[in-house]
mmCIF file of C-alpha atoms in Angstrom:
data_model
loop_
_atom_site.group_PDB
_atom_site.id
_atom_site.type_symbol
_atom_site.label_atom_id
_atom_site.label_comp_id
_atom_site.label_asym_id
_atom_site.label_seq_id
_atom_site.Cartn_x
_atom_site.Cartn_y
_atom_site.Cartn_z
ATOM 1 C CA MET A 1 -121.783 28.620 -134.773
ATOM 2 C CA LYS A 2 -122.867 29.563 -130.933
ATOM 3 C CA ILE A 3 -120.552 32.847 -131.161
ATOM 4 C CA SER A 4 -122.254 33.803 -134.408
ATOM 5 C CA ARG A 5 -125.585 32.974 -133.016
ATOM 6 C CA LEU A 6 -124.799 35.104 -129.488
ATOM 7 C CA ASN A 7 -123.793 38.060 -131.546
ATOM 8 C CA ALA A 8 -126.763 37.455 -133.908
ATOM 9 C CA ILE A 9 -129.227 37.955 -130.737
ATOM 10 C CA GLU A 10 -127.473 40.735 -129.434
ATOM 11 C CA GLU A 11 -127.559 42.827 -132.854
ATOM 12 C CA TYR A 12 -131.207 41.630 -133.086
ATOM 13 C CA VAL A 13 -132.237 43.126 -129.624
ATOM 14 C CA LEU A 14 -130.107 46.273 -129.888
ATOM 15 C CA SER A 15 -132.264 47.030 -133.274
ATOM 16 C CA LYS A 16 -135.680 46.441 -131.863
ATOM 17 C CA LYS A 17 -135.006 48.002 -128.292
ATOM 18 C CA THR A 18 -137.063 44.902 -126.581
ATOM 19 C CA VAL A 19 -138.098 41.704 -127.731
ATOM 20 C CA SER A 20 -139.863 38.693 -126.114
ATOM 21 C CA ILE A 21 -138.680 35.150 -125.694
ATOM 22 C CA ASP A 22 -141.252 33.677 -128.351
ATOM 23 C CA GLU A 23 -140.154 35.939 -130.649
ATOM 24 C CA LEU A 24 -136.210 35.171 -130.435
ATOM 25 C CA CYS A 25 -137.181 31.468 -130.561
ATOM 26 C CA GLU A 26 -138.862 32.008 -133.661
ATOM 27 C CA VAL A 27 -136.326 34.598 -135.557
ATOM 28 C CA PHE A 28 -133.226 31.925 -134.306
ATOM 29 C CA SER A 29 -134.928 28.756 -134.855
ATOM 30 C CA VAL A 30 -133.816 27.666 -131.163
ATOM 31 C CA SER A 31 -135.457 26.351 -128.081
ATOM 32 C CA LYS A 32 -136.538 28.258 -125.057
ATOM 33 C CA ASN A 33 -133.871 26.673 -122.933
ATOM 34 C CA THR A 34 -131.204 27.590 -125.679
ATOM 35 C CA ILE A 35 -132.490 31.093 -125.753
ATOM 36 C CA ARG A 36 -132.649 31.475 -122.075
ATOM 37 C CA ARG A 37 -128.886 30.180 -121.820
ATOM 38 C CA ASP A 38 -127.937 32.357 -124.853
ATOM 39 C CA LEU A 39 -129.596 35.508 -122.725
ATOM 40 C CA ASN A 40 -127.729 34.969 -119.762
ATOM 41 C CA GLU A 41 -124.614 35.383 -121.392
ATOM 42 C CA LEU A 42 -125.396 38.119 -123.628
ATOM 43 C CA GLU A 43 -126.793 40.036 -120.156
ATOM 44 C CA ALA A 44 -122.847 39.604 -118.946
ATOM 45 C CA ARG A 45 -121.509 41.814 -121.960
ATOM 46 C CA GLY A 46 -123.642 44.810 -120.318
ATOM 47 C CA HIS A 47 -125.656 45.785 -123.248
ATOM 48 C CA ILE A 48 -128.896 44.009 -122.952
ATOM 49 C CA VAL A 49 -131.026 42.984 -119.811
ATOM 50 C CA LYS A 50 -133.600 40.326 -119.012
ATOM 51 C CA VAL A 51 -136.882 41.354 -118.298
ATOM 52 C CA TYR A 52 -140.120 39.768 -117.661
ATOM 53 C CA GLY A 53 -140.927 37.397 -120.831
ATOM 54 C CA GLY A 54 -138.374 39.011 -123.086
ATOM 55 C CA VAL A 55 -134.953 41.027 -122.962
ATOM 56 C CA THR A 56 -134.851 44.797 -123.603
ATOM 57 C CA ALA A 57 -131.280 46.712 -124.980
ATOM 58 C CA VAL A 58 -129.199 49.063 -122.201
ATOM 59 C CA LEU A 59 -127.205 51.317 -123.913
ATOM 60 C CA PRO A 60 -124.038 52.729 -121.655
ATOM 61 C CA GLU A 61 -124.770 56.208 -120.224
ATOM 62 C CA ASP A 62 -121.376 57.333 -121.725
ATOM 63 C CA VAL A 63 -122.290 56.601 -125.403
ATOM 64 C CA MET A 64 -123.136 59.803 -126.614
ATOM 65 C CA PRO A 65 -124.711 60.631 -130.192
ATOM 66 C CA LEU A 66 -121.596 61.545 -132.776
ATOM 67 C CA PRO A 67 -122.877 65.189 -132.957
ATOM 68 C CA VAL A 68 -122.252 65.589 -129.473
ATOM 69 C CA ARG A 69 -118.885 64.055 -129.361
ATOM 70 C CA SER A 70 -117.679 65.745 -132.706
ATOM 71 C CA GLY A 71 -118.382 69.269 -130.968
ATOM 72 C CA LEU A 72 -115.642 68.091 -128.223
ATOM 73 C CA ASN A 73 -112.117 69.099 -128.483
ATOM 74 C CA PRO A 74 -112.635 70.411 -132.279
ATOM 75 C CA SER A 75 -109.382 71.857 -132.466
ATOM 76 C CA ALA A 76 -107.393 68.626 -131.104
ATOM 77 C CA LYS A 77 -109.250 66.457 -133.589
ATOM 78 C CA ASP A 78 -108.289 68.681 -136.681
ATOM 79 C CA HIS A 79 -104.697 68.701 -135.282
ATOM 80 C CA ILE A 80 -104.910 64.966 -135.168
ATOM 81 C CA GLY A 81 -106.335 64.416 -138.531
ATOM 82 C CA ARG A 82 -103.713 67.063 -140.282
ATOM 83 C CA LEU A 83 -100.830 64.964 -138.557
ATOM 84 C CA ALA A 84 -102.784 61.412 -139.207
ATOM 85 C CA ALA A 85 -103.276 62.369 -143.282
ATOM 86 C CA ARG A 86 -99.545 62.880 -143.519
ATOM 87 C CA GLU A 87 -98.974 59.368 -142.729
ATOM 88 C CA ILE A 88 -101.037 58.093 -145.821
ATOM 89 C CA ARG A 89 -99.629 57.187 -149.364
ATOM 90 C CA GLU A 90 -100.364 56.872 -152.808
ATOM 91 C CA GLY A 91 -102.232 53.097 -153.269
ATOM 92 C CA ASP A 92 -102.950 52.621 -149.678
ATOM 93 C CA THR A 93 -106.276 51.299 -148.565
ATOM 94 C CA VAL A 94 -107.140 52.792 -145.496
ATOM 95 C CA PHE A 95 -109.662 52.202 -142.542
ATOM 96 C CA ILE A 96 -111.362 55.061 -141.370
ATOM 97 C CA ASP A 97 -113.667 53.860 -137.908
ATOM 98 C CA SER A 98 -116.790 55.813 -136.633
ATOM 99 C CA GLY A 99 -114.796 57.971 -133.805
ATOM 100 C CA SER A 100 -115.638 61.514 -133.949
ATOM 101 C CA THR A 101 -111.464 62.196 -134.537
ATOM 102 C CA ALA A 102 -111.076 59.832 -138.026
ATOM 103 C CA VAL A 103 -113.389 61.876 -140.495
ATOM 104 C CA ASN A 104 -110.993 64.895 -140.216
ATOM 105 C CA VAL A 105 -108.087 62.397 -141.187
ATOM 106 C CA LEU A 106 -110.183 62.762 -145.103
ATOM 107 C CA ARG A 107 -110.258 66.494 -144.840
ATOM 108 C CA HIS A 108 -106.477 66.702 -144.746
ATOM 109 C CA LEU A 109 -105.898 64.064 -147.571
ATOM 110 C CA PRO A 110 -102.968 65.068 -149.734
ATOM 111 C CA PRO A 111 -104.654 66.230 -153.240
ATOM 112 C CA ARG A 112 -105.010 64.179 -155.926
ATOM 113 C CA ILE A 113 -104.000 60.836 -154.075
ATOM 114 C CA LYS A 114 -105.444 57.945 -154.935
ATOM 115 C CA ILE A 115 -106.399 55.657 -152.361
ATOM 116 C CA THR A 116 -108.888 53.284 -151.070
ATOM 117 C CA VAL A 117 -111.525 53.987 -147.899
ATOM 118 C CA VAL A 118 -113.136 51.242 -146.111
ATOM 119 C CA THR A 119 -115.242 52.567 -143.270
ATOM 120 C CA HIS A 120 -118.693 51.990 -141.282
ATOM 121 C CA SER A 121 -118.784 55.126 -140.804
ATOM 122 C CA LEU A 122 -121.536 57.102 -142.715
ATOM 123 C CA PRO A 123 -120.101 60.736 -141.742
ATOM 124 C CA ALA A 124 -116.740 59.383 -143.549
ATOM 125 C CA MET A 125 -118.822 58.123 -146.494
ATOM 126 C CA VAL A 126 -120.260 61.468 -147.209
ATOM 127 C CA GLU A 127 -116.853 62.947 -146.893
ATOM 128 C CA ALA A 128 -115.004 60.278 -148.854
ATOM 129 C CA ALA A 129 -117.297 60.506 -151.583
ATOM 130 C CA LYS A 130 -116.354 64.621 -152.070
ATOM 131 C CA TYR A 131 -113.386 62.890 -153.834
ATOM 132 C CA ASP A 132 -113.147 61.469 -157.362
ATOM 133 C CA ASN A 133 -109.863 59.918 -156.868
ATOM 134 C CA VAL A 134 -110.618 58.532 -153.685
ATOM 135 C CA ASN A 135 -112.550 54.272 -154.199
ATOM 136 C CA LEU A 136 -114.737 54.171 -151.131
ATOM 137 C CA ILE A 137 -115.897 50.937 -149.854
ATOM 138 C CA SER A 138 -118.557 51.024 -147.201
ATOM 139 C CA LEU A 139 -119.109 47.800 -144.805
ATOM 140 C CA GLY A 140 -122.674 46.524 -144.543
ATOM 141 C CA GLY A 141 -124.826 46.047 -141.353
ATOM 142 C CA VAL A 142 -127.392 47.515 -138.890
ATOM 143 C CA PHE A 143 -127.171 51.139 -138.221
ATOM 144 C CA ASN A 144 -126.467 52.525 -134.823
ATOM 145 C CA SER A 145 -127.623 56.334 -134.821
ATOM 146 C CA SER A 146 -125.471 56.998 -131.496
ATOM 147 C CA THR A 147 -122.562 56.120 -133.580
ATOM 148 C CA SER A 148 -123.738 57.029 -137.089
ATOM 149 C CA SER A 149 -122.217 53.678 -138.361
ATOM 150 C CA PHE A 150 -122.914 50.211 -139.778
ATOM 151 C CA VAL A 151 -122.287 47.580 -137.064
ATOM 152 C CA GLY A 152 -123.059 43.949 -136.684
ATOM 153 C CA ILE A 153 -122.282 40.657 -138.646
ATOM 154 C CA GLY A 154 -122.610 42.180 -142.098
ATOM 155 C CA ALA A 155 -119.592 44.422 -141.478
ATOM 156 C CA GLN A 156 -117.992 41.885 -139.727
ATOM 157 C CA GLN A 157 -118.189 39.617 -142.640
ATOM 158 C CA ALA A 158 -117.315 42.532 -145.138
ATOM 159 C CA LEU A 159 -114.094 42.643 -143.410
ATOM 160 C CA SER A 160 -112.766 38.994 -143.925
ATOM 161 C CA ASP A 161 -112.149 39.768 -147.744
ATOM 162 C CA LEU A 162 -110.076 43.143 -147.066
ATOM 163 C CA ARG A 163 -106.877 43.838 -146.648
ATOM 164 C CA ILE A 164 -106.043 47.094 -145.143
ATOM 165 C CA THR A 165 -103.155 48.892 -145.548
ATOM 166 C CA LYS A 166 -103.502 51.710 -142.589
ATOM 167 C CA ALA A 167 -106.542 51.318 -139.901
ATOM 168 C CA PHE A 168 -106.848 54.783 -138.257
ATOM 169 C CA LEU A 169 -108.691 53.565 -135.136
ATOM 170 C CA SER A 170 -110.287 55.671 -132.308
ATOM 171 C CA ALA A 171 -110.903 54.698 -128.649
ATOM 172 C CA THR A 172 -113.130 56.034 -125.751
ATOM 173 C CA GLY A 173 -109.957 55.153 -123.341
ATOM 174 C CA VAL A 174 -106.373 54.245 -123.812
ATOM 175 C CA THR A 175 -104.064 52.870 -121.014
ATOM 176 C CA VAL A 176 -101.009 51.269 -120.788
ATOM 177 C CA GLU A 177 -102.376 48.003 -119.018
ATOM 178 C CA SER A 178 -105.638 47.563 -120.747
ATOM 179 C CA GLY A 179 -104.802 49.233 -124.155
ATOM 180 C CA MET A 180 -107.642 50.820 -126.473
ATOM 181 C CA SER A 181 -110.863 50.359 -125.276
ATOM 182 C CA ASN A 182 -114.626 51.431 -126.642
ATOM 183 C CA THR A 183 -117.893 51.812 -125.245
ATOM 184 C CA THR A 184 -120.045 49.517 -126.935
ATOM 185 C CA PHE A 185 -119.537 45.681 -127.908
ATOM 186 C CA LEU A 186 -120.495 45.781 -131.486
ATOM 187 C CA GLU A 187 -118.230 48.550 -132.235
ATOM 188 C CA ALA A 188 -115.674 47.164 -130.423
ATOM 189 C CA GLU A 189 -116.014 43.987 -132.749
ATOM 190 C CA ILE A 190 -115.667 45.826 -135.995
ATOM 191 C CA LYS A 191 -112.347 47.484 -134.309
ATOM 192 C CA ARG A 192 -111.356 43.963 -133.811
ATOM 193 C CA GLY A 193 -111.834 42.720 -137.149
ATOM 194 C CA VAL A 194 -109.960 45.709 -138.705
ATOM 195 C CA VAL A 195 -106.760 44.932 -136.691
ATOM 196 C CA ALA A 196 -106.881 41.124 -137.456
ATOM 197 C CA HIS A 197 -107.166 42.729 -141.255
ATOM 198 C CA SER A 198 -104.554 45.684 -141.468
ATOM 199 C CA SER A 199 -100.482 45.623 -141.866
ATOM 200 C CA ASN A 200 -100.561 49.086 -139.652
ATOM 201 C CA VAL A 201 -102.952 50.145 -136.801
ATOM 202 C CA ILE A 202 -102.653 53.966 -136.011
ATOM 203 C CA LEU A 203 -104.546 54.924 -133.003
ATOM 204 C CA ILE A 204 -105.645 58.341 -133.162
ATOM 205 C CA ALA A 205 -106.627 59.727 -129.909
ATOM 206 C CA ASP A 206 -107.031 63.367 -128.086
ATOM 207 C CA SER A 207 -105.271 63.441 -124.871
ATOM 208 C CA SER A 208 -108.466 63.323 -122.944
ATOM 209 C CA LYS A 209 -108.870 59.796 -123.930
ATOM 210 C CA LEU A 210 -105.544 58.321 -122.025
ATOM 211 C CA GLY A 211 -105.544 56.902 -118.580
ATOM 212 C CA HIS A 212 -109.340 56.107 -118.958
ATOM 213 C CA ASP A 213 -110.536 52.535 -119.464
ATOM 214 C CA ALA A 214 -114.159 51.719 -121.347
ATOM 215 C CA THR A 215 -116.153 48.845 -121.271
ATOM 216 C CA VAL A 216 -114.399 46.893 -123.896
ATOM 217 C CA THR A 217 -110.922 46.546 -125.029
ATOM 218 C CA PHE A 218 -110.434 46.159 -128.675
ATOM 219 C CA CYS A 219 -106.609 46.091 -128.916
ATOM 220 C CA ARG A 220 -103.503 46.227 -126.998
ATOM 221 C CA LEU A 221 -101.377 48.971 -127.065
ATOM 222 C CA GLN A 222 -98.065 46.898 -127.861
ATOM 223 C CA ASP A 223 -100.100 45.760 -131.145
ATOM 224 C CA ILE A 224 -100.253 49.338 -132.916
ATOM 225 C CA SER A 225 -97.765 50.755 -135.295
ATOM 226 C CA THR A 226 -98.077 54.428 -134.238
ATOM 227 C CA MET A 227 -100.053 56.892 -131.770
ATOM 228 C CA ILE A 228 -101.353 60.232 -132.990
ATOM 229 C CA ILE A 229 -101.994 62.541 -130.103
ATOM 230 C CA ASP A 230 -102.615 66.289 -130.147
ATOM 231 C CA GLN A 231 -99.825 66.493 -127.703
ATOM 232 C CA LYS A 232 -96.901 65.089 -125.788
ATOM 233 C CA PRO A 233 -98.200 62.069 -123.787
ATOM 234 C CA ALA A 234 -96.956 61.697 -120.046
ATOM 235 C CA PRO A 235 -93.229 59.821 -119.697
ATOM 236 C CA LYS A 236 -95.116 56.380 -119.092
ATOM 237 C CA TYR A 237 -96.862 56.118 -122.907
ATOM 238 C CA ILE A 238 -93.562 57.036 -124.223
ATOM 239 C CA GLU A 239 -91.421 54.862 -122.593
ATOM 240 C CA PHE A 240 -94.203 51.803 -122.923
ATOM 241 C CA CYS A 241 -94.127 52.916 -127.049
ATOM 242 C CA ARG A 242 -90.518 52.824 -126.981
ATOM 243 C CA ALA A 243 -90.033 49.798 -125.605
ATOM 244 C CA HIS A 244 -92.542 48.077 -127.910
ATOM 245 C CA ASN A 245 -91.211 49.936 -131.158
ATOM 246 C CA VAL A 246 -94.448 52.062 -131.266
ATOM 247 C CA ARG A 247 -94.118 55.279 -132.982
ATOM 248 C CA ILE A 248 -95.733 58.570 -131.123
ATOM 249 C CA ILE A 249 -96.827 61.329 -133.164
ATOM 250 C CA TRP A 250 -97.928 64.678 -131.531
ATOM 251 C CA GLU A 251 -96.501 67.252 -133.448
#
């Protein structure tokens, strides 16, 4: 219950930007002492900060709006999307995340293939809706304009009833030591839920993401089935993936 309340409070603050303690007490029907304890824990996550009489949202500096991210390394992202689409088979239930690379997977779907696409990404929903042979399932939640996706408890709860055949997940950072990481807690929570409900987790990332850590780790590298990248990675990634039975595809 406490974790659910913490997530709900964080979601509420991020959507409202600035909220008073009195408002939080009223909305969540808890005492000021409870709210203050909750805010102390949430502040440690790095997405909100306490101010006099309330709390305000703090967005990480490296969270760029999706249109900006989509314009970076477009040829690499298109290449990765083409390689990733080859992994999809008839009847698959496929998750497409909110990364700027992921929507390219849909643009290279095999003709007339019948699959189910699950996504919380608005651009992915628009792309998937173009195909009458694709069964589209959208996750609910609160719309996050910086990622053009729906996040929060509604999206997480929707995942609990789904079984995903192949999950295509992007990452802000990828390292052998920390695994796959993202800049925002709410996006990372969605990705964690997807990992828990997927038979195959497929990392799709251009080579610029390797060797960097972001704020929140959501998946260990040894827990994925496949890494799809735009060029041959450094030897340590090849050795690590070979040792943990992870496929690497770059051409």
